[in-house]
Short mmCIF file of N, CA and C and ligand atoms in Angstrom, two decimals:
data_model
loop_
_atom_site.label_atom_id
_atom_site.label_comp_id
_atom_site.label_asym_id
_atom_site.label_seq_id
_atom_site.Cartn_x
_atom_site.Cartn_y
_atom_site.Cartn_z
N MET A 1 8.82 6.22 -22.22
CA MET A 1 8.50 6.03 -20.58
C MET A 1 7.06 5.63 -20.57
N LYS A 2 6.58 4.90 -19.91
CA LYS A 2 5.79 4.59 -19.31
C LYS A 2 5.05 5.46 -18.59
N LYS A 3 3.48 5.81 -18.55
CA LYS A 3 2.68 6.50 -17.99
C LYS A 3 2.55 5.54 -16.67
N THR A 4 2.63 6.93 -15.98
CA THR A 4 2.28 6.56 -14.35
C THR A 4 1.68 6.24 -14.00
N LEU A 5 0.96 4.60 -13.20
CA LEU A 5 -0.50 4.57 -12.90
C LEU A 5 -0.60 4.69 -11.44
N VAL A 6 0.51 4.78 -10.68
CA VAL A 6 -0.01 4.80 -9.41
C VAL A 6 0.89 5.96 -8.65
N ALA A 7 0.68 6.69 -8.15
CA ALA A 7 1.26 7.60 -7.09
C ALA A 7 1.53 7.29 -5.40
N ILE A 8 2.66 7.45 -5.06
CA ILE A 8 2.78 7.12 -3.15
C ILE A 8 2.95 8.33 -2.67
N ILE A 9 2.52 9.27 -1.86
CA ILE A 9 2.25 10.35 -1.40
C ILE A 9 2.87 9.68 0.66
N LEU A 10 3.97 10.56 1.00
CA LEU A 10 4.10 10.28 2.47
C LEU A 10 4.11 11.34 3.02
N GLY A 11 3.62 10.75 4.18
CA GLY A 11 3.49 12.39 5.10
C GLY A 11 4.59 13.06 5.05
N SER A 12 5.72 12.06 5.51
CA SER A 12 7.04 12.43 6.04
C SER A 12 8.20 11.72 5.62
N ASP A 13 9.26 11.83 5.19
CA ASP A 13 10.05 11.10 5.04
C ASP A 13 10.44 10.03 6.20
N SER A 14 10.24 10.15 7.41
CA SER A 14 10.05 9.40 8.17
C SER A 14 9.39 8.01 8.02
N ASP A 15 8.50 8.32 7.48
CA ASP A 15 7.39 7.17 6.70
C ASP A 15 7.92 6.14 5.70
N LEU A 16 9.26 6.66 4.93
CA LEU A 16 9.81 5.79 4.14
C LEU A 16 9.90 4.17 4.50
N ASN A 17 10.48 4.14 5.18
CA ASN A 17 10.76 2.69 5.60
C ASN A 17 9.64 2.02 6.01
N ILE A 18 8.44 2.11 6.48
CA ILE A 18 7.51 1.56 6.43
C ILE A 18 6.95 1.31 4.56
N MET A 19 6.61 2.54 3.83
CA MET A 19 6.00 2.79 2.83
C MET A 19 6.42 2.18 1.99
N SER A 20 8.03 1.86 1.82
CA SER A 20 8.61 1.10 0.84
C SER A 20 8.38 0.07 0.27
N GLU A 21 7.80 -0.64 1.50
CA GLU A 21 6.72 -2.01 0.66
C GLU A 21 5.51 -1.76 -0.05
N ALA A 22 5.01 -0.85 -0.24
CA ALA A 22 3.86 -0.27 -1.57
C ALA A 22 4.80 -0.27 -2.49
N ALA A 23 6.22 0.26 -2.95
CA ALA A 23 6.87 0.28 -3.80
C ALA A 23 7.51 -0.62 -4.37
N ARG A 24 7.76 -1.78 -3.41
CA ARG A 24 8.27 -2.61 -3.69
C ARG A 24 7.44 -3.72 -4.30
N VAL A 25 6.03 -3.65 -3.90
CA VAL A 25 5.38 -5.05 -4.74
C VAL A 25 4.87 -4.32 -6.30
N LEU A 26 4.73 -3.10 -5.98
CA LEU A 26 4.21 -2.24 -7.05
C LEU A 26 5.12 -2.42 -8.40
N GLU A 27 7.00 -2.51 -7.83
CA GLU A 27 7.44 -2.93 -8.98
C GLU A 27 7.82 -4.58 -9.32
N GLU A 28 7.04 -5.15 -8.01
CA GLU A 28 7.12 -6.93 -8.51
C GLU A 28 6.33 -6.86 -9.42
N PHE A 29 5.18 -5.88 -9.81
CA PHE A 29 4.43 -6.20 -10.81
C PHE A 29 4.55 -5.32 -12.33
N ASN A 30 5.94 -4.39 -11.88
CA ASN A 30 6.02 -3.65 -12.94
C ASN A 30 5.01 -2.50 -13.22
N ILE A 31 4.52 -2.12 -12.02
CA ILE A 31 3.74 -0.70 -12.63
C ILE A 31 4.38 0.32 -12.45
N PRO A 32 4.29 1.18 -13.29
CA PRO A 32 5.26 2.22 -13.44
C PRO A 32 4.50 3.34 -11.72
N TYR A 33 5.12 4.08 -11.14
CA TYR A 33 4.77 4.58 -9.84
C TYR A 33 5.46 5.93 -10.04
N GLU A 34 5.26 6.79 -9.53
CA GLU A 34 6.16 7.89 -8.25
C GLU A 34 5.75 7.96 -7.16
N ILE A 35 6.87 8.63 -6.66
CA ILE A 35 6.62 8.49 -4.95
C ILE A 35 7.11 10.00 -4.81
N THR A 36 6.77 10.28 -3.69
CA THR A 36 7.11 11.70 -3.16
C THR A 36 6.84 12.31 -1.56
N VAL A 37 7.19 13.30 -1.18
CA VAL A 37 6.47 13.51 0.66
C VAL A 37 5.92 14.75 0.48
N SER A 38 4.94 14.41 1.05
CA SER A 38 4.13 15.41 1.04
C SER A 38 3.23 15.83 2.35
N SER A 39 3.06 16.73 3.27
CA SER A 39 2.12 16.62 4.17
C SER A 39 1.38 17.46 4.26
N ALA A 40 -0.20 16.74 4.78
CA ALA A 40 -1.37 17.52 4.57
C ALA A 40 -1.75 18.92 5.34
N HIS A 41 -0.93 18.72 6.56
CA HIS A 41 -0.95 19.92 7.45
C HIS A 41 0.23 20.21 7.54
N ARG A 42 1.76 19.82 7.01
CA ARG A 42 3.07 20.87 6.78
C ARG A 42 3.02 21.40 5.30
N SER A 43 2.56 20.89 4.42
CA SER A 43 2.44 21.77 3.26
C SER A 43 1.57 21.16 2.29
N PRO A 44 0.26 21.97 2.71
CA PRO A 44 -0.79 21.56 2.25
C PRO A 44 -1.30 22.20 0.33
N GLU A 45 -0.81 23.30 0.32
CA GLU A 45 -0.44 23.59 -0.90
C GLU A 45 -0.27 22.67 -1.89
N LEU A 46 1.01 22.35 -1.41
CA LEU A 46 1.96 21.01 -2.55
C LEU A 46 1.27 20.05 -2.47
N THR A 47 0.77 19.42 -1.39
CA THR A 47 -0.71 18.27 -1.72
C THR A 47 -1.52 18.57 -2.52
N THR A 48 -2.22 19.58 -2.71
CA THR A 48 -3.02 19.86 -3.56
C THR A 48 -2.43 19.70 -5.06
N LYS A 49 -1.19 20.68 -5.16
CA LYS A 49 -0.87 20.44 -6.48
C LYS A 49 0.03 19.31 -7.09
N ASN A 50 0.40 18.20 -6.03
CA ASN A 50 0.48 17.25 -6.86
C ASN A 50 -0.28 16.12 -7.27
N ILE A 51 -1.53 16.51 -6.21
CA ILE A 51 -2.96 15.67 -6.54
C ILE A 51 -3.34 16.13 -7.87
N GLN A 52 -3.22 17.39 -8.05
CA GLN A 52 -3.78 17.73 -9.80
C GLN A 52 -2.78 17.43 -10.60
N ARG A 53 -1.71 17.35 -10.56
CA ARG A 53 -0.47 16.84 -11.22
C ARG A 53 -0.74 15.48 -11.97
N TYR A 54 -1.06 14.56 -10.57
CA TYR A 54 -1.61 13.39 -10.62
C TYR A 54 -1.97 12.88 -11.84
N GLN A 55 -3.76 13.88 -11.67
CA GLN A 55 -4.56 13.59 -12.12
C GLN A 55 -4.81 13.58 -13.98
N LYS A 56 -3.77 15.28 -14.10
CA LYS A 56 -3.50 15.34 -15.21
C LYS A 56 -2.95 14.18 -15.77
N ALA A 57 -2.10 13.75 -15.12
CA ALA A 57 -0.96 12.72 -15.88
C ALA A 57 -1.29 11.30 -16.01
N GLY A 58 -2.54 11.19 -15.98
CA GLY A 58 -4.04 9.78 -15.48
C GLY A 58 -3.09 8.72 -14.54
N VAL A 59 -3.03 9.52 -13.48
CA VAL A 59 -2.52 8.21 -12.23
C VAL A 59 -4.34 7.81 -12.21
N LYS A 60 -4.23 6.39 -11.77
CA LYS A 60 -5.10 5.70 -11.40
C LYS A 60 -5.61 5.70 -9.54
N VAL A 61 -4.46 5.38 -9.53
CA VAL A 61 -4.88 5.02 -7.72
C VAL A 61 -3.69 5.87 -7.39
N ILE A 62 -4.30 6.89 -5.94
CA ILE A 62 -2.96 7.01 -4.97
C ILE A 62 -3.11 6.07 -3.53
N ILE A 63 -1.80 6.17 -3.32
CA ILE A 63 -2.09 5.62 -2.23
C ILE A 63 -1.33 6.46 -1.01
N ALA A 64 -1.89 6.92 0.02
CA ALA A 64 -0.86 7.67 0.88
C ALA A 64 -0.88 7.06 2.14
N GLY A 65 0.14 7.09 2.98
CA GLY A 65 0.34 6.72 4.26
C GLY A 65 1.00 8.41 4.96
N ALA A 66 0.53 7.96 6.47
CA ALA A 66 1.02 9.21 7.15
C ALA A 66 0.64 8.38 8.68
N GLY A 67 1.03 9.00 9.60
CA GLY A 67 1.02 8.76 10.82
C GLY A 67 0.90 9.62 11.38
N LEU A 68 0.10 9.44 12.97
CA LEU A 68 0.01 10.31 13.88
C LEU A 68 -1.52 11.36 13.44
N ALA A 69 -2.19 12.57 13.87
CA ALA A 69 -3.52 12.79 12.95
C ALA A 69 -3.42 12.61 11.73
N ALA A 70 -3.06 11.49 11.11
CA ALA A 70 -3.37 11.14 9.73
C ALA A 70 -4.54 11.54 8.92
N HIS A 71 -4.25 12.83 8.11
CA HIS A 71 -5.34 13.43 7.18
C HIS A 71 -5.06 13.65 5.78
N LEU A 72 -3.64 12.73 5.54
CA LEU A 72 -3.11 12.89 4.30
C LEU A 72 -3.93 12.30 3.32
N ALA A 73 -4.51 10.97 3.59
CA ALA A 73 -5.44 10.05 2.64
C ALA A 73 -6.90 10.90 2.21
N GLY A 74 -7.36 11.67 3.51
CA GLY A 74 -8.41 11.96 3.36
C GLY A 74 -8.28 13.30 2.45
N SER A 75 -7.59 14.05 3.12
CA SER A 75 -7.18 15.25 2.11
C SER A 75 -6.75 14.69 0.61
N VAL A 76 -6.21 13.73 0.11
CA VAL A 76 -5.83 13.72 -0.72
C VAL A 76 -7.38 13.17 -1.62
N ALA A 77 -8.02 12.23 -1.12
CA ALA A 77 -9.52 12.07 -1.63
C ALA A 77 -10.53 12.93 -1.80
N ALA A 78 -10.02 14.17 -1.38
CA ALA A 78 -10.90 15.57 -1.04
C ALA A 78 -11.04 15.81 -2.56
N HIS A 79 -9.92 16.13 -3.05
CA HIS A 79 -9.06 16.50 -4.49
C HIS A 79 -9.38 15.31 -5.74
N PHE A 80 -9.25 13.98 -5.28
CA PHE A 80 -8.75 13.43 -6.34
C PHE A 80 -10.44 12.12 -6.47
N PRO A 81 -10.65 12.08 -7.59
CA PRO A 81 -11.47 11.64 -8.23
C PRO A 81 -11.52 9.88 -7.92
N LEU A 82 -10.58 9.50 -8.26
CA LEU A 82 -10.15 7.95 -8.53
C LEU A 82 -10.00 7.31 -7.04
N PRO A 83 -9.72 6.30 -6.60
CA PRO A 83 -9.04 5.61 -5.59
C PRO A 83 -8.26 6.08 -4.94
N VAL A 84 -8.52 6.24 -3.55
CA VAL A 84 -7.20 6.55 -2.49
C VAL A 84 -7.19 5.56 -1.70
N ILE A 85 -5.87 4.76 -1.60
CA ILE A 85 -5.75 4.12 -0.58
C ILE A 85 -4.66 4.38 0.83
N GLY A 86 -5.40 4.61 1.78
CA GLY A 86 -4.70 5.09 2.99
C GLY A 86 -3.90 4.13 3.76
N VAL A 87 -2.86 4.10 4.24
CA VAL A 87 -1.83 3.20 5.06
C VAL A 87 -2.01 4.32 6.64
N PRO A 88 -2.37 3.63 7.22
CA PRO A 88 -2.37 4.08 8.74
C PRO A 88 -0.74 3.87 9.24
N LEU A 89 0.09 4.77 9.69
CA LEU A 89 0.84 4.43 10.24
C LEU A 89 1.68 4.23 11.75
N LYS A 90 2.07 3.38 12.15
CA LYS A 90 2.39 3.48 13.43
C LYS A 90 3.42 4.23 13.54
N SER A 91 3.06 5.43 14.84
CA SER A 91 3.58 6.24 15.27
C SER A 91 3.39 7.01 16.79
N GLY A 92 4.32 7.71 17.33
CA GLY A 92 3.47 8.29 18.58
C GLY A 92 3.06 7.82 19.69
N ALA A 93 2.12 8.89 20.81
CA ALA A 93 1.71 8.03 21.90
C ALA A 93 0.68 6.87 21.58
N LEU A 94 0.03 7.05 20.62
CA LEU A 94 -1.28 5.71 20.75
C LEU A 94 -0.80 4.98 19.32
N ALA A 95 0.49 5.02 19.03
CA ALA A 95 0.91 3.49 18.04
C ALA A 95 0.00 3.46 17.00
N GLY A 96 -0.64 4.33 16.18
CA GLY A 96 -1.22 3.90 14.84
C GLY A 96 -2.49 3.84 15.36
N ILE A 97 -3.20 3.76 16.47
CA ILE A 97 -4.41 3.96 16.75
C ILE A 97 -5.14 4.77 16.05
N ASP A 98 -4.10 6.09 16.24
CA ASP A 98 -4.83 7.80 15.55
C ASP A 98 -4.89 7.78 14.42
N SER A 99 -3.72 7.26 13.79
CA SER A 99 -3.72 7.18 12.39
C SER A 99 -4.99 6.60 11.60
N LEU A 100 -5.01 5.14 12.51
CA LEU A 100 -6.19 4.49 11.72
C LEU A 100 -7.14 5.02 11.53
N TYR A 101 -7.90 5.70 12.68
CA TYR A 101 -9.31 6.11 13.12
C TYR A 101 -9.40 7.31 12.32
N SER A 102 -7.90 8.37 12.19
CA SER A 102 -8.27 9.53 11.23
C SER A 102 -8.36 9.50 9.71
N THR A 103 -7.69 7.89 9.25
CA THR A 103 -8.13 7.64 8.19
C THR A 103 -8.76 6.68 7.48
N VAL A 104 -9.56 5.96 8.64
CA VAL A 104 -10.66 4.58 7.96
C VAL A 104 -11.64 5.60 8.10
N GLN A 105 -11.93 6.64 9.85
CA GLN A 105 -13.13 7.22 9.74
C GLN A 105 -13.63 8.47 8.95
N MET A 106 -13.80 7.97 7.50
CA MET A 106 -14.30 9.23 6.48
C MET A 106 -15.16 9.36 6.73
N PRO A 107 -16.11 10.88 6.23
CA PRO A 107 -17.30 10.84 6.37
C PRO A 107 -17.95 10.53 4.87
N PRO A 108 -19.07 10.58 4.79
CA PRO A 108 -19.89 9.68 3.55
C PRO A 108 -19.53 10.60 2.77
N GLY A 109 -19.45 9.82 1.50
CA GLY A 109 -18.93 11.29 0.16
C GLY A 109 -17.83 11.24 -0.30
N ILE A 110 -16.80 10.67 0.55
CA ILE A 110 -15.02 11.02 0.16
C ILE A 110 -14.63 9.40 0.94
N PRO A 111 -14.83 8.73 0.33
CA PRO A 111 -14.01 6.92 0.90
C PRO A 111 -12.62 7.08 0.58
N VAL A 112 -12.04 6.36 1.62
CA VAL A 112 -10.68 6.02 1.46
C VAL A 112 -10.32 5.07 1.99
N ALA A 113 -9.92 3.84 1.11
CA ALA A 113 -9.54 2.81 1.16
C ALA A 113 -8.88 2.54 2.33
N THR A 114 -9.13 1.88 3.51
CA THR A 114 -7.92 2.16 4.30
C THR A 114 -7.13 0.27 4.48
N VAL A 115 -5.71 0.33 4.57
CA VAL A 115 -5.68 -0.85 5.21
C VAL A 115 -5.24 -0.57 6.22
N GLY A 116 -4.41 -1.97 6.95
CA GLY A 116 -4.24 -2.11 8.65
C GLY A 116 -2.87 -1.30 8.93
N ILE A 117 -2.56 -0.93 10.30
CA ILE A 117 -1.84 0.02 10.23
C ILE A 117 -0.31 -0.89 9.72
N ASP A 118 0.22 0.08 9.45
CA ASP A 118 1.93 -0.32 8.86
C ASP A 118 1.67 -1.33 7.58
N ASN A 119 0.81 -1.56 7.22
CA ASN A 119 0.38 -3.02 5.99
C ASN A 119 0.85 -1.93 4.23
N ALA A 120 1.58 -1.41 4.11
CA ALA A 120 1.76 -0.52 3.21
C ALA A 120 1.80 -1.88 1.75
N LYS A 121 2.45 -2.72 1.95
CA LYS A 121 2.37 -3.76 1.17
C LYS A 121 0.71 -4.05 0.91
N ASN A 122 -0.34 -4.24 1.46
CA ASN A 122 -1.44 -4.29 1.04
C ASN A 122 -2.04 -3.37 0.25
N ALA A 123 -1.77 -2.26 0.43
CA ALA A 123 -1.75 -0.60 -0.33
C ALA A 123 -1.42 -0.70 -1.29
N GLY A 124 -0.32 -1.67 -1.83
CA GLY A 124 0.51 -1.99 -3.24
C GLY A 124 -0.71 -2.65 -3.96
N LEU A 125 -0.75 -3.83 -3.18
CA LEU A 125 -2.09 -4.98 -3.96
C LEU A 125 -2.72 -5.01 -3.94
N LEU A 126 -3.61 -3.70 -3.12
CA LEU A 126 -4.85 -3.38 -3.66
C LEU A 126 -4.97 -2.54 -5.01
N ALA A 127 -4.06 -1.73 -4.52
CA ALA A 127 -3.66 -0.66 -5.78
C ALA A 127 -3.66 -1.38 -7.04
N ILE A 128 -2.75 -2.85 -7.21
CA ILE A 128 -2.68 -3.29 -8.25
C ILE A 128 -3.65 -4.28 -8.77
N GLN A 129 -4.79 -4.96 -7.48
CA GLN A 129 -6.07 -4.97 -7.73
C GLN A 129 -6.89 -4.17 -8.62
N ILE A 130 -7.21 -2.74 -8.09
CA ILE A 130 -8.16 -1.64 -8.52
C ILE A 130 -7.58 -2.06 -10.53
N LEU A 131 -6.32 -1.74 -10.84
CA LEU A 131 -6.10 -2.06 -12.01
C LEU A 131 -5.98 -3.07 -13.08
N ALA A 132 -6.28 -4.53 -12.21
CA ALA A 132 -6.30 -5.42 -12.91
C ALA A 132 -8.22 -5.37 -13.28
N THR A 133 -8.78 -4.59 -12.90
CA THR A 133 -10.14 -4.55 -12.74
C THR A 133 -10.09 -4.29 -14.62
N ALA A 134 -9.38 -3.73 -14.80
CA ALA A 134 -9.19 -3.36 -16.74
C ALA A 134 -8.33 -4.03 -17.45
N ASP A 135 -7.64 -4.99 -16.66
CA ASP A 135 -6.38 -5.50 -17.43
C ASP A 135 -5.89 -6.83 -17.28
N ARG A 136 -6.59 -7.68 -18.16
CA ARG A 136 -6.36 -8.98 -17.81
C ARG A 136 -5.06 -9.74 -17.49
N LYS A 137 -4.18 -9.08 -17.99
CA LYS A 137 -2.65 -9.67 -17.45
C LYS A 137 -2.00 -9.78 -16.73
N LEU A 138 -2.67 -8.74 -16.02
CA LEU A 138 -2.07 -7.84 -14.06
C LEU A 138 -3.29 -8.81 -13.71
N GLU A 139 -4.39 -9.57 -13.97
CA GLU A 139 -5.00 -10.07 -13.31
C GLU A 139 -4.62 -11.18 -13.57
N LYS A 140 -4.38 -12.09 -14.33
CA LYS A 140 -3.51 -13.20 -14.28
C LYS A 140 -2.27 -13.41 -13.32
N LYS A 141 -1.48 -11.82 -13.64
CA LYS A 141 -0.36 -12.16 -12.84
C LYS A 141 -1.02 -11.96 -11.08
N LEU A 142 -2.01 -11.62 -10.84
CA LEU A 142 -2.13 -11.81 -9.44
C LEU A 142 -2.99 -13.12 -8.99
N LEU A 143 -3.13 -13.98 -9.99
CA LEU A 143 -3.32 -15.13 -9.66
C LEU A 143 -2.29 -16.36 -9.51
N GLU A 144 -1.63 -15.78 -10.36
CA GLU A 144 -0.27 -16.48 -10.16
C GLU A 144 0.30 -16.26 -9.12
N TYR A 145 0.64 -14.62 -8.11
CA TYR A 145 0.85 -14.75 -6.74
C TYR A 145 0.39 -14.82 -5.74
N LYS A 146 -1.05 -15.30 -6.13
CA LYS A 146 -1.72 -16.41 -5.48
C LYS A 146 -1.16 -17.64 -5.24
N ARG A 147 -1.09 -18.41 -6.33
CA ARG A 147 -0.67 -19.70 -6.47
C ARG A 147 0.23 -19.74 -5.53
N THR A 148 1.56 -19.15 -5.90
CA THR A 148 2.66 -19.24 -5.48
C THR A 148 2.68 -18.92 -3.71
N MET A 149 2.09 -18.13 -3.10
CA MET A 149 1.72 -17.86 -2.01
C MET A 149 1.21 -19.26 -1.24
N ALA A 150 0.48 -19.81 -1.73
CA ALA A 150 -0.44 -20.75 -1.49
C ALA A 150 0.63 -22.03 -1.41
N ASP A 151 1.45 -22.35 -2.12
CA ASP A 151 2.47 -23.15 -2.64
C ASP A 151 3.29 -23.31 -1.10
N SER A 152 4.01 -21.78 -0.87
CA SER A 152 4.55 -21.75 0.20
C SER A 152 3.93 -22.06 1.39
N VAL A 153 2.42 -21.74 1.43
CA VAL A 153 1.98 -21.76 3.19
C VAL A 153 1.81 -23.87 2.74
N GLU A 154 1.53 -24.55 1.91
CA GLU A 154 1.58 -25.74 1.69
C GLU A 154 2.79 -26.41 2.38
N LYS A 155 3.57 -25.86 1.41
CA LYS A 155 5.35 -26.62 2.15
C LYS A 155 5.67 -26.01 3.29
N LYS A 156 5.38 -25.08 4.29
CA LYS A 156 5.51 -25.45 5.36
C LYS A 156 4.86 -26.05 6.28
N GLY A 157 3.77 -26.81 5.62
CA GLY A 157 2.46 -27.42 6.36
C GLY A 157 3.40 -28.67 6.37
N VAL A 158 3.25 -29.43 5.07
CA VAL A 158 4.35 -30.55 4.89
C VAL A 158 5.67 -30.79 6.20
N LYS A 159 6.27 -29.68 5.53
CA LYS A 159 7.11 -29.53 6.50
C LYS A 159 7.23 -29.23 8.11
N LEU A 160 6.39 -29.17 8.52
CA LEU A 160 5.78 -29.04 9.99
C LEU A 160 5.52 -30.42 10.16
N GLU A 161 4.41 -31.28 9.33
CA GLU A 161 4.06 -32.24 9.90
C GLU A 161 5.31 -33.22 9.83
N LYS A 162 6.21 -32.84 8.91
CA LYS A 162 7.42 -33.96 8.91
C LYS A 162 8.42 -33.61 10.26
N LEU A 163 8.45 -32.47 10.49
CA LEU A 163 9.91 -32.48 11.37
C LEU A 163 9.29 -32.30 13.08
N GLY A 164 7.24 -32.35 13.05
CA GLY A 164 6.90 -32.02 14.60
C GLY A 164 7.35 -30.66 14.87
N TRP A 165 6.11 -30.14 15.95
CA TRP A 165 6.65 -28.73 16.16
C TRP A 165 8.15 -28.18 17.00
N LYS A 166 8.68 -29.44 17.44
CA LYS A 166 9.63 -29.18 18.17
C LYS A 166 10.46 -28.92 17.83
N ASN A 167 11.20 -29.96 16.54
CA ASN A 167 12.24 -29.37 15.49
C ASN A 167 11.78 -28.46 14.47
N TYR A 168 10.37 -27.92 14.60
CA TYR A 168 10.42 -27.10 13.12
C TYR A 168 10.44 -25.30 13.88
N LEU A 169 10.61 -25.52 15.22
CA LEU A 169 10.71 -24.24 16.12
C LEU A 169 12.36 -24.15 16.44
N PRO A 170 12.82 -22.99 15.59
CA PRO A 170 14.48 -22.60 16.02
C PRO A 170 14.90 -22.64 17.09
N GLU A 171 16.10 -23.45 17.38
CA GLU A 171 16.49 -23.86 18.96
C GLU A 171 16.80 -22.41 20.31
N LYS A 172 16.11 -22.74 21.20
CA LYS A 172 16.37 -21.26 21.97
C LYS A 172 17.30 -21.52 22.55
C1 RP5 B 1 2.83 12.52 10.27
O1 RP5 B 1 3.68 12.52 11.33
C2 RP5 B 1 4.17 11.88 9.02
O2 RP5 B 1 3.33 11.20 8.17
C3 RP5 B 1 4.82 11.24 9.99
O3 RP5 B 1 4.27 9.83 10.29
C4 RP5 B 1 4.88 12.02 11.55
C5 RP5 B 1 5.82 12.60 11.92
O4 RP5 B 1 6.45 13.03 11.05
P1 RP5 B 1 7.88 13.70 11.52
O5 RP5 B 1 7.69 14.45 12.38
O6 RP5 B 1 8.80 12.28 11.71
O7 RP5 B 1 8.44 14.53 9.92
O8 RP5 B 1 2.37 14.33 9.42
#
């Protein structure tokens, strides 16, 4: 079995739908990962235990996704010495602005690399990029991924030029 390199922690199972995008991209790049639920507020001891376990297991990056007063990524970063990526999730009356500020506004000394609201895919990609700093094969795969993306944009441009914007849009 391959060593787990990335751990994904969700503040609640209600975060899974969005956070599964991080898992999806890690699978696309064949990165061994673990995923669990552990809340900074509702299960603080479990959160600490998980982080200690991940550190012992050699996990290199932790992705933490939470909504509302989202302190999960910050509390993970308080215990974990390697990069922590925070995903602020859209939820509640403030629609993710609360999670964004709680995740991104860390005091000096405890950084959390924060992606956009609900952007779990970017969290996965950022974790892969961090791993790729010490892995040339992974770096090549990331270049390939960018090339594929560029090709797809180029194809859309060609199609739009050919069809014109009225035909490109779906019928109303
Ligand atoms: C946060 O509170 C979780 O990350 C979740 O986004 C939000 C609501 O949690 P549930 O009440 O759905 O469990 O801690």
